[in-house]
Amino acid sequence: MQLVMLETNGNQRYIFAAPRLRDSIGASAQLVRLKEWTDDALRATGAAKRWEKNHPQPRGGPDPKAELPCRRFSTQWVSRASGKVIFMVDRKEDAKAVIGRVTRTALAQAPGMDVSGVHLDMGDKTHVDEDLLKRIHARAARYGLRRPPAEARFSQMPFLARAKDSVLPASPTLKCMFGHIDDEAKDDQGTLLSLPSRVKRYRAFYSRRDLISLACRTSEDLNPDQLVRDPKKLTKKLREAFAVDVETPGESPRPNTGAVGRDSDGGRGAADEEQKSDVVALEKRFQDAPGGTGEAASALSKVAVIHIDGNGVGAVMRRLGETMDRVDEADFSRAVGCSRGDADALRRFVLTVNDRLDRAVTEAFAKAWADVAKWAEADAGPTGQKLAVVPVVPVILGGDDVTVFTSGDYALPFAAAYLERYERTTESDVLLRHLGRDKGTGPMTAAAGVAVVRRDFPFHVAYNLAERLVGEAKKVGKAQQPVRSTLTYHALFDSSVLDPEKILQAYSSFTTRPFLLRRDGAPASDPPGRYEPWPDTCGRVRQFKGLTAEDPGTGETRFPKTRAARIRKLLSDAAQARLVDRGLSDRLANKAEREWDDAKKVLSGTVVEGMGTRALFDLMELSDLLPDSYLHSPSPADGSEPATTQEVQE
């Protein structure tokens, strides 16, 4: 028997190979197709049928409707994580055939994606154990060091026209390349694009459609009218939307034409002009589209990249034996379908954790999106304006990693809502509640980093900043007992320094970030210190915004926004100067402190009494970044559900 592992490599390079949002959306959709391609390869090579014949599935075989993953999938499956699959086959020839077919499929359907596979002889073992998993990962790491990179497949030719936004050569249209694809977007057909970029952008339409379907199925509270430009087309789109389901071995394979997303009758379904215009409009809100004027009425003034990473998930997979021992025997049997002592327990455990974690991440994402939609609708209500599409676009959604593009004003609300939903979902899960802590049960935790930038700022730079912010937040969360979820942010509007480490170092003495997600019974500090609970921070921001708002009767403010802006500018300049001139930085910081001391004489007895400029800087930034609907909505971090739209408006 052979143990086989296939995985995608260089995912960030593949996603951010081009600076356009539509490319990133399509690249993300391509990365999750590894499971689909592997299922197809197992059927096409006959490996699935041979396995089914030699290893009969207990209790009547796999059942797609079964609750337990070990009942839905064939016994040859070990792991079905995002971007990585592990399975068993009977023969060495089957392993090579499956790996070859999957990598060739990736080359044809996702040019530029790097997929590699390795296999390992299991010897006389009939079940996967921890030692075999360590050995297959070690073999994959050794193989990765000596194999040529994916870029070698697309060497530059001096006589070829260069593609837009890429060092790769331009390619013909998809219809010219493949013949059967005749619904490529018109603007893409007329643009010099590389083959990887052309395929990514084509897949972006279907990715957006599938996301709408997934989110609406997961969260009953999500108003689908806010997810597409034309609500009248929603019902049709959701009916036509498809989800890739796993077929049991022996079923007839579906036709795989490469033009994924078409209806079974050959029609274009949701990939019509309305769907295309939906994605194009979304792209224009985030950045100037090729050939556009950059003056779209719905353009966002600021956008954000959110990166969220779970705490301890990697450790769970590295120490499977220890992790399994932490799980209560009754909960283990209920979730996995066998006892810990069963020879097949480890395989079932890995498969079940993958499945339940994917479900938890999907549910948290969908419900956080629904929360943002409610807040956005509440903010649009008083103005009498019709709510536009809520621009929440996942780039990576799988495992414990989430990367999202969104509008700047709802980025922090989305991040906090996701963390709250993730904790609540995992704490109620019979298996996942044992994985978040070394002892006892509790929620699994995560860290979120939000990089808020101006429209048309390079996404890959914002992503690097968000990723670094997650690292800072994780340090704080893991230092708590028990481990806590944390979130942090940085608004990059006034800097030409693109090194994330230098940016965060410059501002470290002016903020109270990162924030702890929950209060957990601890009283609010006064004055606020480092690592303040997020609900307490939101409470201070809510009261601070009241100080800067005009009095309805007199039209005056106790703390004018001009003064707040002046102090904020001084602190920001001081942070920037710290990188080149420490003396200038100190002088600017002292000037800001004097301004604040003068302001406190007018604001005696208010919520900001006793606060220093460190907390003030966060308050002034957050007062611009957090919408009123969010600040006045109950938070699950305090044990309550988000308010409905009507409750928020009231």
XYZ file of C-alpha atoms in Angstrom:
650
model
C 0.000 0.000 0.000
C 1.111 3.533 -0.766
C 0.491 6.724 1.179
C 0.142 9.697 -1.182
C 0.203 13.425 -0.479
C -0.625 16.183 -2.970
C -0.342 19.859 -2.050
C -0.274 23.328 -3.540
C 2.885 25.396 -3.058
C 3.568 29.112 -3.177
C -0.087 30.035 -2.683
C 0.628 33.686 -1.879
C 2.815 34.036 -4.957
C 0.065 32.542 -7.088
C -2.708 34.699 -5.602
C -0.783 37.967 -5.751
C 1.042 37.354 -9.037
C -1.009 40.201 -10.563
C -2.169 43.351 -8.756
C -5.799 43.085 -9.905
C -8.544 42.026 -7.518
C -10.314 39.827 -10.054
C -7.103 37.832 -10.559
C -6.877 37.247 -6.811
C -10.502 36.100 -6.578
C -10.013 33.609 -9.400
C -6.695 32.360 -8.037
C -8.305 31.648 -4.680
C -11.044 29.656 -6.395
C -8.464 27.610 -8.276
C -6.539 26.649 -5.141
C -9.499 24.871 -3.555
C -10.008 22.637 -6.600
C -7.260 20.219 -5.554
C -9.785 17.911 -3.864
C -11.992 17.934 -6.961
C -9.059 17.093 -9.238
C -7.913 14.299 -6.929
C -11.392 12.757 -6.825
C -11.442 12.837 -10.630
C -7.961 11.279 -10.868
C -8.798 8.455 -8.458
C -11.809 7.556 -10.593
C -10.123 7.991 -13.978
C -7.077 5.864 -13.084
C -9.176 3.116 -11.540
C -7.463 3.525 -8.172
C -10.767 4.263 -6.421
C -12.463 1.179 -7.850
C -9.544 -1.084 -6.950
C -9.524 0.289 -3.408
C -13.248 -0.250 -3.029
C -12.855 -3.871 -4.200
C -9.917 -4.656 -1.904
C -11.064 -2.650 1.133
C -14.856 -2.803 1.492
C -16.320 0.191 3.304
C -17.809 -0.851 6.659
C -21.546 -0.434 7.229
C -22.565 -0.331 3.602
C -20.033 2.037 2.124
C -19.744 5.832 1.983
C -22.942 7.819 2.308
C -22.854 11.491 1.132
C -25.663 12.300 3.598
C -23.964 10.756 6.623
C -23.059 13.027 9.515
C -19.567 11.649 10.140
C -16.830 12.352 7.552
C -15.626 8.742 7.829
C -19.058 7.669 6.527
C -19.124 10.195 3.666
C -15.700 9.454 2.218
C -13.957 6.297 1.109
C -11.617 4.613 3.590
C -8.686 5.535 1.354
C -8.962 9.188 2.385
C -6.751 10.381 5.263
C -6.976 14.173 5.003
C -8.942 16.612 2.840
C -7.606 19.993 3.928
C -7.541 23.153 1.853
C -4.538 22.956 -0.466
C -3.418 19.526 0.763
C -4.843 16.019 0.412
C -3.557 12.712 1.785
C -4.912 9.338 0.737
C -3.947 5.683 0.251
C -3.810 3.503 -2.855
C -3.008 -0.149 -3.315
C -0.241 0.032 -5.888
C 2.804 2.173 -6.597
C 1.587 2.506 -10.183
C -1.704 3.971 -8.913
C 0.154 6.543 -6.821
C 2.215 7.717 -9.786
C -0.790 7.755 -12.091
C -2.914 9.855 -9.717
C -0.094 12.327 -9.030
C 0.618 12.648 -12.749
C -3.012 13.197 -13.668
C -3.575 15.827 -10.959
C -0.444 17.811 -11.820
C -1.293 17.719 -15.533
C -4.827 18.870 -14.736
C -3.428 21.769 -12.714
C -1.109 22.703 -15.573
C -3.996 22.708 -18.045
C -6.766 24.273 -15.932
C -4.736 26.482 -13.565
C -1.534 27.549 -15.335
C 0.901 29.065 -12.895
C -0.338 27.024 -9.911
C 2.357 24.881 -8.308
C 1.069 21.392 -7.371
C 3.390 18.617 -6.254
C 2.911 15.089 -5.008
C 4.911 12.392 -3.252
C 4.158 8.821 -2.242
C 5.527 6.472 0.395
C 5.471 2.695 0.795
C 3.525 1.824 3.950
C 5.327 -1.493 4.361
C 3.266 -4.023 6.276
C 1.037 -1.346 7.847
C -2.644 -1.392 6.941
C -3.602 1.828 8.763
C -2.044 5.279 8.838
C -0.226 6.264 12.021
C 1.602 9.357 13.220
C 4.995 8.063 12.055
C 3.778 7.616 8.471
C 2.377 11.160 8.397
C 5.692 12.590 9.622
C 7.595 10.616 7.009
C 5.365 11.682 4.108
C 5.709 15.352 5.099
C 9.489 14.986 5.384
C 9.632 13.395 1.930
C 7.557 16.243 0.486
C 9.929 18.800 2.035
C 13.000 17.051 0.553
C 11.349 16.815 -2.846
C 10.453 20.506 -2.758
C 14.117 21.456 -2.400
C 15.213 19.766 -5.619
C 12.259 20.269 -7.975
C 12.163 23.153 -10.503
C 9.895 26.087 -9.618
C 6.531 26.640 -11.284
C 7.841 29.759 -13.046
C 10.136 27.540 -15.129
C 7.090 26.373 -17.096
C 6.563 29.887 -18.464
C 9.985 31.080 -19.598
C 9.986 34.489 -21.263
C 10.514 34.638 -25.022
C 11.983 37.887 -26.377
C 9.758 37.889 -29.476
C 6.472 37.518 -27.549
C 4.338 40.460 -26.459
C 4.481 40.978 -22.694
C 1.250 40.715 -20.745
C -0.257 43.611 -18.804
C 0.706 43.650 -15.090
C 2.962 40.611 -15.535
C 6.427 39.571 -16.686
C 4.865 36.619 -18.531
C 4.076 36.663 -22.251
C 0.562 37.520 -23.380
C -1.647 34.642 -24.447
C -4.491 34.308 -26.972
C -8.068 34.325 -25.697
C -9.422 31.236 -23.948
C -11.581 30.422 -26.978
C -8.497 30.361 -29.189
C -6.620 28.284 -26.625
C -9.288 25.732 -25.710
C -12.058 26.075 -28.288
C -15.047 25.268 -26.054
C -14.780 28.376 -23.821
C -16.731 31.152 -25.525
C -17.930 33.226 -22.542
C -14.736 35.011 -21.530
C -15.363 38.604 -20.453
C -15.179 41.084 -23.316
C -12.735 43.366 -21.515
C -10.406 40.388 -20.930
C -10.583 39.368 -24.587
C -9.351 42.810 -25.586
C -6.564 43.012 -22.993
C -3.046 41.588 -23.191
C -3.156 39.027 -20.378
C -0.915 36.116 -19.496
C -2.449 32.654 -19.566
C -2.461 32.305 -15.726
C -4.137 35.699 -15.350
C -6.687 34.930 -18.079
C -7.755 31.691 -16.382
C -7.891 33.289 -12.916
C -10.123 36.099 -14.130
C -12.408 33.626 -15.894
C -12.753 31.598 -12.695
C -13.502 34.747 -10.659
C -17.093 34.882 -11.948
C -17.845 31.372 -10.767
C -16.044 31.912 -7.477
C -18.231 34.922 -6.695
C -21.380 33.001 -7.578
C -20.445 29.989 -5.459
C -19.594 32.237 -2.533
C -23.059 33.779 -2.613
C -24.626 30.341 -2.654
C -22.428 29.060 0.175
C -22.996 32.094 2.377
C -26.767 32.025 1.906
C -26.950 28.308 2.685
C -24.823 28.717 5.809
C -26.423 31.796 7.366
C -30.201 32.174 7.385
C -29.765 35.765 8.583
C -27.880 36.835 5.466
C -29.964 39.029 3.189
C -28.953 37.842 -0.283
C -30.220 41.055 -1.927
C -27.082 42.726 -0.563
C -24.722 40.281 -2.241
C -25.536 40.857 -5.924
C -26.249 43.957 -7.955
C -29.512 42.678 -9.405
C -31.724 41.099 -6.692
C -34.227 39.964 -9.347
C -31.611 37.557 -10.663
C -30.791 36.120 -7.234
C -33.214 33.197 -7.183
C -32.074 32.070 -10.591
C -28.435 32.391 -9.653
C -28.772 30.440 -6.437
C -30.665 27.631 -8.182
C -27.990 27.440 -10.843
C -25.134 27.692 -8.353
C -23.321 24.441 -7.818
C -21.237 22.987 -5.017
C -18.560 20.391 -5.751
C -19.697 17.233 -3.954
C -17.620 14.129 -3.437
C -18.875 11.174 -5.404
C -18.539 7.704 -3.959
C -16.179 5.303 -5.695
C -17.853 3.514 -8.557
C -20.162 6.361 -9.542
C -19.896 7.562 -13.076
C -17.569 10.545 -13.275
C -18.946 13.884 -14.305
C -17.644 15.391 -17.512
C -14.621 17.561 -16.843
C -14.324 20.054 -19.675
C -12.271 22.675 -17.902
C -15.059 25.206 -18.324
C -16.144 24.729 -14.749
C -19.378 26.386 -13.703
C -21.546 25.599 -16.708
C -24.942 24.066 -16.305
C -25.445 20.401 -17.089
C -27.401 21.308 -20.210
C -24.473 23.264 -21.605
C -25.918 26.670 -20.836
C -23.950 29.392 -19.175
C -26.161 29.613 -16.091
C -24.930 32.222 -13.661
C -21.964 33.082 -15.841
C -24.072 35.493 -17.872
C -23.586 39.193 -18.451
C -25.291 40.082 -15.146
C -22.834 37.898 -13.257
C -19.910 39.360 -15.138
C -21.035 42.910 -14.477
C -21.410 42.021 -10.786
C -17.760 41.021 -10.498
C -16.555 43.901 -12.654
C -18.503 46.362 -10.483
C -16.994 44.811 -7.365
C -13.511 45.178 -8.803
C -14.132 48.825 -9.673
C -15.181 49.578 -6.106
C -11.803 48.369 -4.861
C -9.542 49.692 -7.588
C -9.423 51.151 -11.069
C -10.188 48.482 -13.643
C -8.068 48.282 -16.810
C -9.320 50.865 -19.257
C -11.579 52.507 -16.685
C -11.708 56.153 -15.707
C -11.218 55.544 -11.995
C -14.200 57.773 -11.233
C -16.865 55.183 -10.396
C -19.524 56.645 -8.126
C -19.401 53.583 -5.897
C -15.619 53.625 -5.473
C -14.389 53.043 -1.945
C -12.216 55.707 -0.336
C -10.382 53.115 1.749
C -10.118 49.351 1.585
C -8.701 46.719 3.882
C -6.987 43.371 3.778
C -7.925 41.128 6.703
C -5.810 38.117 7.562
C -6.958 35.695 10.255
C -5.011 32.695 11.497
C -6.080 30.120 14.070
C -4.073 29.477 17.206
C -2.680 26.010 17.793
C -4.067 24.227 14.718
C -0.588 23.437 13.423
C 0.374 22.036 16.825
C -2.696 19.791 16.756
C -1.564 18.214 13.490
C 2.059 17.929 14.609
C 1.135 16.145 17.850
C -1.806 14.014 16.834
C -1.283 11.396 19.520
C -1.253 13.925 22.360
C -4.224 15.746 20.900
C -6.322 12.603 20.618
C -5.593 11.761 24.261
C -6.986 15.142 25.348
C -10.394 14.412 23.866
C -12.981 12.860 26.154
C -13.600 9.229 25.157
C -17.355 9.696 24.804
C -16.933 12.839 22.661
C -14.236 11.122 20.590
C -16.445 8.150 19.763
C -19.407 10.392 19.025
C -17.446 12.631 16.632
C -15.084 10.148 14.992
C -17.214 7.003 14.991
C -14.744 4.713 16.766
C -12.748 4.517 20.000
C -9.258 5.960 20.425
C -7.827 2.454 20.509
C -9.154 1.551 17.072
C -6.451 0.948 14.453
C -8.243 3.362 12.116
C -8.738 6.042 14.777
C -5.964 8.404 13.643
C -7.130 8.500 10.016
C -10.703 9.131 11.063
C -9.619 11.770 13.576
C -7.627 13.767 10.987
C -10.440 13.557 8.458
C -13.008 14.642 11.045
C -10.936 17.591 12.308
C -10.449 18.802 8.711
C -14.160 18.570 8.028
C -15.375 20.182 11.246
C -12.788 22.968 11.072
C -13.782 23.790 7.494
C -17.406 23.938 8.561
C -16.588 26.182 11.533
C -14.587 28.593 9.362
C -17.309 28.693 6.703
C -20.050 29.300 9.264
C -18.073 32.022 11.034
C -17.363 33.739 7.711
C -20.967 33.592 6.497
C -22.412 34.848 9.774
C -19.835 37.629 10.056
C -20.772 38.671 6.528
C -24.423 38.691 7.582
C -23.530 40.868 10.588
C -21.704 43.351 8.345
C -24.666 43.424 5.956
C -26.979 44.372 8.853
C -24.683 47.144 10.024
C -24.263 48.493 6.492
C -28.022 48.470 5.960
C -28.537 50.333 9.230
C -25.977 52.984 8.255
C -27.605 53.452 4.860
C -31.125 53.728 6.327
C -31.008 57.277 7.811
C -29.508 58.701 4.600
C -32.315 57.348 2.456
C -29.766 55.809 0.101
C -30.134 52.331 -1.293
C -27.582 49.931 0.151
C -24.985 48.887 -2.392
C -23.329 45.487 -2.475
C -21.450 44.751 0.750
C -17.911 44.301 -0.601
C -16.623 41.267 1.298
C -14.401 39.114 -0.897
C -12.594 36.040 0.456
C -9.180 35.334 -1.014
C -8.310 32.378 1.206
C -11.065 30.504 3.004
C -10.071 27.089 4.285
C -8.419 25.282 7.140
C -7.832 27.839 9.882
C -6.617 30.600 7.538
C -8.845 33.356 6.230
C -7.862 36.294 4.044
C -10.522 38.790 3.045
C -10.713 42.020 1.052
C -13.356 44.406 2.293
C -14.227 48.082 2.617
C -12.173 49.943 5.181
C -15.084 51.075 7.351
C -16.373 47.530 7.976
C -13.022 45.736 8.184
C -12.616 45.767 11.971
C -16.300 44.947 12.570
C -15.968 41.975 10.219
C -12.763 40.763 11.899
C -14.268 41.007 15.389
C -17.519 39.366 14.282
C -15.611 36.516 12.623
C -13.530 35.854 15.747
C -16.624 35.908 17.946
C -18.506 33.541 15.645
C -15.488 31.248 15.304
C -15.116 30.951 19.062
C -18.808 30.309 19.551
C -18.942 27.666 16.813
C -15.864 25.749 17.942
C -16.848 25.855 21.617
C -20.166 24.187 20.805
C -18.549 21.512 18.606
C -18.237 18.135 20.301
C -14.675 17.620 19.000
C -13.180 21.064 18.377
C -13.915 22.236 21.922
C -11.153 19.894 23.115
C -8.499 21.290 20.756
C -8.290 24.913 21.864
C -6.717 24.314 25.270
C -4.172 21.968 26.787
C -6.586 21.143 29.613
C -10.359 21.130 29.718
C -12.689 22.390 27.032
C -13.211 25.809 25.515
C -13.303 27.676 22.219
C -10.576 27.520 19.634
C -9.010 30.943 19.260
C -7.521 32.971 16.438
C -5.741 36.241 15.710
C -6.828 38.857 13.176
C -4.759 41.555 11.511
C -6.391 44.369 9.522
C -4.407 46.563 7.143
C -6.482 49.593 6.114
C -5.128 51.361 3.034
C -6.253 53.775 0.375
C -7.962 52.541 -2.759
C -5.525 51.273 -5.401
C -2.831 50.567 -2.795
C -0.898 47.399 -3.821
C -2.774 44.465 -2.309
C 0.306 42.326 -1.828
C 1.917 45.025 0.328
C -1.262 45.360 2.387
C -1.382 41.572 2.755
C 2.204 41.458 4.037
C 1.301 44.103 6.597
C -1.843 42.210 7.652
C 0.169 39.002 7.999
C 2.722 40.757 10.202
C -0.096 42.223 12.295
C -1.414 38.693 12.875
C 2.005 37.698 14.168
C 1.968 40.546 16.689
C -1.567 39.685 17.779
C -0.694 36.000 18.206
C 2.154 36.828 20.587
C -0.264 38.634 22.885
C -3.016 36.018 22.656
C -0.730 33.063 23.332
C 0.813 34.813 26.340
C -2.595 34.774 28.079
C -3.873 31.895 30.203
C -5.865 30.405 28.665
C -5.009 31.453 25.117
C -7.181 34.354 23.941
C -8.343 35.593 20.554
C -6.849 38.949 19.605
C -7.175 41.530 16.853
C -5.151 44.488 15.740
C -4.998 46.909 12.830
C -2.960 49.585 11.127
C -4.251 52.390 8.921
C -1.565 53.094 6.345
C -2.492 56.426 4.763
C 0.531 58.640 5.277
C 3.637 56.524 4.849
C 6.000 55.729 2.029
C 7.697 53.066 4.162
C 6.517 49.668 2.930
C 8.456 47.453 5.364
C 5.804 46.037 7.765
C 8.314 45.622 10.595
C 9.443 49.247 10.408
C 5.858 50.511 10.196
C 4.721 48.638 13.291
C 7.879 49.505 15.209
C 7.373 53.219 14.511
C 3.821 53.209 15.898
C 4.389 50.803 18.814
C 4.713 53.555 21.428
C 1.565 55.386 20.289
C -1.084 52.668 20.505
C -2.704 50.176 22.895
C -2.908 47.472 20.235
C -3.375 44.497 19.905
C -6.786 44.147 21.569
C -8.143 41.132 23.422
C -11.389 39.952 21.858
C -13.274 39.369 25.110
C -13.473 41.040 28.476
C -13.935 37.684 30.259
C -15.021 39.329 33.483
C -11.976 41.575 33.889
C -12.825 45.203 34.781
C -11.930 47.945 32.335
C -8.642 49.647 33.140
C -8.610 53.387 33.775
C -6.505 54.755 32.281
C -6.495 52.071 29.597
C -3.339 50.004 29.375
C -1.880 47.735 26.738
C -4.010 44.941 25.341
C -7.370 46.339 26.360
C -10.474 44.179 25.704
C -12.119 45.090 22.408
C -15.577 45.725 23.943
C -14.041 48.274 26.335
C -12.251 49.988 23.459
C -15.477 50.170 21.447
C -17.225 51.667 24.489
C -14.596 54.398 24.753
C -14.808 55.098 21.020
C -18.599 55.390 21.238
C -18.350 57.967 24.021
C -15.450 59.787 22.358
C -17.477 60.187 19.149
C -20.160 61.812 21.282
C -17.627 64.412 22.381
C -16.666 65.253 18.802
C -20.254 65.345 17.512
C -22.066 68.655 17.243
C -24.630 69.498 19.923
C -28.088 69.585 18.261
C -29.022 72.703 20.222
C -25.908 74.886 20.057
C -24.059 73.349 17.117
C -20.860 73.348 19.203
C -18.586 70.470 20.160
C -16.704 69.964 23.414
C -13.785 68.474 21.541
C -13.644 69.828 17.969
C -12.638 67.420 15.234
C -10.019 69.908 14.066
C -8.214 69.599 17.393
C -8.494 65.807 17.294
C -7.139 65.783 13.751
C -4.244 68.045 14.776
C -3.220 65.782 17.660
C -3.541 62.705 15.489
C -1.389 64.310 12.788
C 1.289 65.198 15.326
C 1.385 61.634 16.643
C 1.476 60.188 13.143
C 4.319 62.513 12.147
C 6.150 61.568 15.334
C 5.825 57.895 14.441
C 7.163 58.510 10.934
C 10.041 60.642 12.239
C 11.041 57.874 14.659
C 12.401 55.930 11.682
C 14.923 58.666 10.748
C 15.188 61.297 13.510
C 14.488 60.296 17.113
C 14.896 63.872 18.366
C 12.280 65.244 15.966
C 9.983 62.376 16.908
C 10.227 63.233 20.605
C 9.543 66.932 19.956
C 6.424 66.149 17.940
C 5.211 63.692 20.583
C 5.724 66.285 23.320
C 3.794 68.856 21.306
C 0.926 66.391 20.935
C 1.022 65.761 24.697
C 0.747 69.498 25.401
C -2.217 69.765 23.020
C -3.885 66.902 24.858
C -3.205 68.445 28.263
C -4.956 71.616 27.105
C -7.898 69.588 25.816
C -8.306 67.745 29.121
C -8.988 71.021 30.908
C -12.190 71.291 28.893
C -13.041 67.607 29.113
C -12.658 67.062 32.849
C -14.774 64.204 34.178
C -15.396 62.570 30.795
C -14.468 59.139 29.608
C -11.077 60.383 28.429
C -10.052 61.694 31.855
C -6.667 60.245 32.819
C -5.918 58.940 29.351
C -2.572 59.517 27.693
C -1.816 60.098 24.046
C -1.252 56.361 23.554
C -4.947 55.556 24.017
C -6.036 58.828 22.424
C -4.380 57.957 19.108
C -6.369 54.712 18.907
C -9.594 56.492 19.824
C -9.172 59.092 17.112
C -8.329 56.498 14.468
C -11.122 54.124 15.489
C -13.673 56.928 15.568
C -13.069 57.232 11.812
C -12.884 53.489 11.150
C -15.866 52.153 13.147
C -19.390 52.900 11.859
C -22.094 54.054 14.279
C -24.239 50.978 13.648
C -21.469 48.713 14.910
C -20.647 50.822 17.942
C -24.290 50.799 19.077
C -24.877 47.108 18.380
C -24.616 44.410 21.073
C -21.587 42.193 20.616
C -21.314 38.430 20.935
C -18.068 39.065 22.827
C -20.298 40.197 25.690
C -22.479 37.124 25.372
C -25.176 38.653 23.176
C -26.174 38.330 19.554
C -25.741 41.251 17.144
C -28.818 43.422 16.929
C -31.185 43.216 13.998
C -31.246 46.028 11.486
C -34.332 47.536 13.110
C -32.745 47.395 16.574
C -29.582 49.078 15.301
C -31.520 51.888 13.648
C -33.554 52.454 16.807
